[in-house]
Amino acid sequence: MCAAAAITMIAGCGGKADAEDQTAASPSAKPPTVAKARAAYDEDLNALAADGCPADCSKELKEVVVNARVLRTAMNADAAGPQFWSPAYRLIDQMEGGLSGEDTRGNWGPRAVLAPAYDLQTWLKVHPSQ
């Protein structure tokens, strides 16, 4: 009986998280601001830099790329416009190419994602949005 209660509690927690994930992914949801998306991006990238890349850091690299995609969504909604964000978009494209193995700059492994990821972080510091 206790096991059934534990299973019910676990399922209940998962159901709430799933509902929150669906709400966050809903197309009608307002994208985050560039500042909030950048903070999440910086946090994950800085954590990866501080901890180093373990032997298999594909999960961490994917998380950085996911945050970069959220950042791109925020940039798309930002008043600065696509012309301003164009260099940042190219760096995000390079990160995605590195993650998918389509890096054309001769990088391989984690470097194919991390090199443009750090470049993006630097670009964002030099070019803050309005």
PDB file of C-alpha atoms in Angstrom:
ATOM      1  CA  MET A   1       0.000   0.000   0.000  1.00  0.00           C
ATOM      2  CA  CYS A   2       2.859   2.379   0.768  1.00  0.00           C
ATOM      3  CA  ALA A   3       4.436   1.582  -2.595  1.00  0.00           C
ATOM      4  CA  ALA A   4       1.194   2.485  -4.347  1.00  0.00           C
ATOM      5  CA  ALA A   5       1.127   5.803  -2.506  1.00  0.00           C
ATOM      6  CA  ALA A   6       4.724   6.491  -3.492  1.00  0.00           C
ATOM      7  CA  ILE A   7       3.961   5.723  -7.124  1.00  0.00           C
ATOM      8  CA  THR A   8       0.934   8.014  -7.004  1.00  0.00           C
ATOM      9  CA  MET A   9       3.028  10.812  -5.500  1.00  0.00           C
ATOM     10  CA  ILE A  10       5.730  10.415  -8.139  1.00  0.00           C
ATOM     11  CA  ALA A  11       3.176  10.380 -10.947  1.00  0.00           C
ATOM     12  CA  GLY A  12       1.536  13.462  -9.469  1.00  0.00           C
ATOM     13  CA  CYS A  13       4.810  15.376  -9.463  1.00  0.00           C
ATOM     14  CA  GLY A  14       5.597  14.378 -13.020  1.00  0.00           C
ATOM     15  CA  GLY A  15       2.165  15.408 -14.189  1.00  0.00           C
ATOM     16  CA  LYS A  16       2.629  18.915 -12.852  1.00  0.00           C
ATOM     17  CA  ALA A  17       6.056  19.256 -14.442  1.00  0.00           C
ATOM     18  CA  ASP A  18       4.704  17.980 -17.750  1.00  0.00           C
ATOM     19  CA  ALA A  19       1.903  20.541 -17.622  1.00  0.00           C
ATOM     20  CA  GLU A  20       4.420  23.312 -16.925  1.00  0.00           C
ATOM     21  CA  ASP A  21       6.607  22.147 -19.818  1.00  0.00           C
ATOM     22  CA  GLN A  22       3.620  22.204 -22.166  1.00  0.00           C
ATOM     23  CA  THR A  23       2.685  25.698 -20.996  1.00  0.00           C
ATOM     24  CA  ALA A  24       6.238  26.931 -21.526  1.00  0.00           C
ATOM     25  CA  ALA A  25       6.349  25.411 -25.002  1.00  0.00           C
ATOM     26  CA  SER A  26       2.948  26.717 -26.049  1.00  0.00           C
ATOM     27  CA  PRO A  27       3.141  28.976 -29.100  1.00  0.00           C
ATOM     28  CA  SER A  28       0.961  31.606 -27.404  1.00  0.00           C
ATOM     29  CA  ALA A  29       3.425  31.939 -24.512  1.00  0.00           C
ATOM     30  CA  LYS A  30       5.366  35.195 -24.589  1.00  0.00           C
ATOM     31  CA  PRO A  31       9.093  34.657 -25.220  1.00  0.00           C
ATOM     32  CA  PRO A  32      11.477  35.659 -22.455  1.00  0.00           C
ATOM     33  CA  THR A  33      13.286  38.952 -22.661  1.00  0.00           C
ATOM     34  CA  VAL A  34      16.769  38.932 -24.116  1.00  0.00           C
ATOM     35  CA  ALA A  35      18.130  39.759 -20.659  1.00  0.00           C
ATOM     36  CA  LYS A  36      16.456  36.734 -19.044  1.00  0.00           C
ATOM     37  CA  ALA A  37      17.403  34.390 -21.883  1.00  0.00           C
ATOM     38  CA  ARG A  38      20.967  35.683 -21.798  1.00  0.00           C
ATOM     39  CA  ALA A  39      21.185  35.131 -18.040  1.00  0.00           C
ATOM     40  CA  ALA A  40      20.140  31.476 -18.437  1.00  0.00           C
ATOM     41  CA  TYR A  41      22.573  31.046 -21.327  1.00  0.00           C
ATOM     42  CA  ASP A  42      25.449  32.602 -19.377  1.00  0.00           C
ATOM     43  CA  GLU A  43      24.664  30.518 -16.304  1.00  0.00           C
ATOM     44  CA  ASP A  44      24.857  27.199 -18.172  1.00  0.00           C
ATOM     45  CA  LEU A  45      27.904  28.166 -20.206  1.00  0.00           C
ATOM     46  CA  ASN A  46      29.747  29.446 -17.132  1.00  0.00           C
ATOM     47  CA  ALA A  47      28.866  26.287 -15.180  1.00  0.00           C
ATOM     48  CA  LEU A  48      30.265  24.168 -18.000  1.00  0.00           C
ATOM     49  CA  ALA A  49      33.437  26.254 -18.088  1.00  0.00           C
ATOM     50  CA  ALA A  50      33.871  26.052 -14.319  1.00  0.00           C
ATOM     51  CA  ASP A  51      33.304  22.294 -14.141  1.00  0.00           C
ATOM     52  CA  GLY A  52      35.101  21.518 -17.364  1.00  0.00           C
ATOM     53  CA  CYS A  53      33.727  19.232 -20.000  1.00  0.00           C
ATOM     54  CA  PRO A  54      33.526  15.650 -18.703  1.00  0.00           C
ATOM     55  CA  ALA A  55      34.461  12.761 -20.979  1.00  0.00           C
ATOM     56  CA  ASP A  56      30.922  12.784 -22.354  1.00  0.00           C
ATOM     57  CA  CYS A  57      29.530  16.275 -22.054  1.00  0.00           C
ATOM     58  CA  SER A  58      26.936  15.951 -24.797  1.00  0.00           C
ATOM     59  CA  LYS A  59      24.114  16.638 -22.320  1.00  0.00           C
ATOM     60  CA  GLU A  60      25.763  19.862 -21.162  1.00  0.00           C
ATOM     61  CA  LEU A  61      26.521  20.962 -24.722  1.00  0.00           C
ATOM     62  CA  LYS A  62      22.917  20.315 -25.743  1.00  0.00           C
ATOM     63  CA  GLU A  63      21.724  22.420 -22.817  1.00  0.00           C
ATOM     64  CA  VAL A  64      23.914  25.333 -23.917  1.00  0.00           C
ATOM     65  CA  VAL A  65      22.521  25.047 -27.463  1.00  0.00           C
ATOM     66  CA  VAL A  66      18.933  24.833 -26.160  1.00  0.00           C
ATOM     67  CA  ASN A  67      19.526  28.033 -24.174  1.00  0.00           C
ATOM     68  CA  ALA A  68      21.014  29.663 -27.282  1.00  0.00           C
ATOM     69  CA  ARG A  69      17.835  28.746 -29.186  1.00  0.00           C
ATOM     70  CA  VAL A  70      15.711  30.332 -26.469  1.00  0.00           C
ATOM     71  CA  LEU A  71      17.976  33.366 -26.713  1.00  0.00           C
ATOM     72  CA  ARG A  72      17.386  33.483 -30.478  1.00  0.00           C
ATOM     73  CA  THR A  73      13.614  33.384 -29.881  1.00  0.00           C
ATOM     74  CA  ALA A  74      13.979  36.327 -27.494  1.00  0.00           C
ATOM     75  CA  MET A  75      16.114  38.167 -30.043  1.00  0.00           C
ATOM     76  CA  ASN A  76      13.448  37.600 -32.703  1.00  0.00           C
ATOM     77  CA  ALA A  77      10.919  39.372 -30.470  1.00  0.00           C
ATOM     78  CA  ASP A  78      13.313  42.159 -29.473  1.00  0.00           C
ATOM     79  CA  ALA A  79      12.839  45.691 -30.802  1.00  0.00           C
ATOM     80  CA  ALA A  80      16.496  45.889 -31.910  1.00  0.00           C
ATOM     81  CA  GLY A  81      15.552  43.850 -34.974  1.00  0.00           C
ATOM     82  CA  PRO A  82      17.244  41.134 -37.015  1.00  0.00           C
ATOM     83  CA  GLN A  83      19.925  43.407 -38.479  1.00  0.00           C
ATOM     84  CA  PHE A  84      21.293  44.107 -34.999  1.00  0.00           C
ATOM     85  CA  TRP A  85      21.183  40.428 -33.979  1.00  0.00           C
ATOM     86  CA  SER A  86      22.546  39.039 -37.251  1.00  0.00           C
ATOM     87  CA  PRO A  87      26.089  38.292 -35.938  1.00  0.00           C
ATOM     88  CA  ALA A  88      24.584  36.544 -32.894  1.00  0.00           C
ATOM     89  CA  TYR A  89      22.329  34.455 -35.145  1.00  0.00           C
ATOM     90  CA  ARG A  90      25.385  33.289 -37.113  1.00  0.00           C
ATOM     91  CA  LEU A  91      27.145  32.199 -33.920  1.00  0.00           C
ATOM     92  CA  ILE A  92      24.059  30.263 -32.788  1.00  0.00           C
ATOM     93  CA  ASP A  93      23.935  28.604 -36.217  1.00  0.00           C
ATOM     94  CA  GLN A  94      27.595  27.598 -35.771  1.00  0.00           C
ATOM     95  CA  MET A  95      26.813  26.111 -32.353  1.00  0.00           C
ATOM     96  CA  GLU A  96      23.954  24.096 -33.830  1.00  0.00           C
ATOM     97  CA  GLY A  97      26.206  22.941 -36.671  1.00  0.00           C
ATOM     98  CA  GLY A  98      28.857  21.870 -34.187  1.00  0.00           C
ATOM     99  CA  LEU A  99      26.295  19.927 -32.174  1.00  0.00           C
ATOM    100  CA  SER A 100      24.975  18.164 -35.259  1.00  0.00           C
ATOM    101  CA  GLY A 101      28.467  17.384 -36.548  1.00  0.00           C
ATOM    102  CA  GLU A 102      28.202  19.796 -39.471  1.00  0.00           C
ATOM    103  CA  ASP A 103      30.884  22.214 -38.311  1.00  0.00           C
ATOM    104  CA  THR A 104      32.583  23.753 -41.337  1.00  0.00           C
ATOM    105  CA  ARG A 105      35.371  25.555 -39.477  1.00  0.00           C
ATOM    106  CA  GLY A 106      37.450  22.466 -38.798  1.00  0.00           C
ATOM    107  CA  ASN A 107      36.457  22.181 -35.149  1.00  0.00           C
ATOM    108  CA  TRP A 108      35.536  18.837 -33.672  1.00  0.00           C
ATOM    109  CA  GLY A 109      34.047  17.514 -30.478  1.00  0.00           C
ATOM    110  CA  PRO A 110      33.035  19.938 -27.725  1.00  0.00           C
ATOM    111  CA  ARG A 111      35.114  22.709 -29.307  1.00  0.00           C
ATOM    112  CA  ALA A 112      32.705  22.789 -32.275  1.00  0.00           C
ATOM    113  CA  VAL A 113      30.001  24.012 -29.891  1.00  0.00           C
ATOM    114  CA  LEU A 114      32.043  25.805 -27.248  1.00  0.00           C
ATOM    115  CA  ALA A 115      34.121  28.050 -29.519  1.00  0.00           C
ATOM    116  CA  PRO A 116      31.090  29.842 -31.005  1.00  0.00           C
ATOM    117  CA  ALA A 117      29.315  29.653 -27.628  1.00  0.00           C
ATOM    118  CA  TYR A 118      32.060  31.704 -25.979  1.00  0.00           C
ATOM    119  CA  ASP A 119      32.173  34.026 -28.989  1.00  0.00           C
ATOM    120  CA  LEU A 120      28.429  34.592 -28.566  1.00  0.00           C
ATOM    121  CA  GLN A 121      28.867  35.314 -24.866  1.00  0.00           C
ATOM    122  CA  THR A 122      31.541  37.907 -25.687  1.00  0.00           C
ATOM    123  CA  TRP A 123      29.451  39.423 -28.488  1.00  0.00           C
ATOM    124  CA  LEU A 124      26.489  39.819 -26.136  1.00  0.00           C
ATOM    125  CA  LYS A 125      28.647  41.637 -23.578  1.00  0.00           C
ATOM    126  CA  VAL A 126      29.923  44.060 -26.217  1.00  0.00           C
ATOM    127  CA  HIS A 127      26.490  44.498 -27.876  1.00  0.00           C
ATOM    128  CA  PRO A 128      23.837  44.625 -25.153  1.00  0.00           C
ATOM    129  CA  SER A 129      20.297  44.997 -26.393  1.00  0.00           C
ATOM    130  CA  GLN A 130      18.477  48.258 -25.941  1.00  0.00           C
TER     131      GLN A 130
END
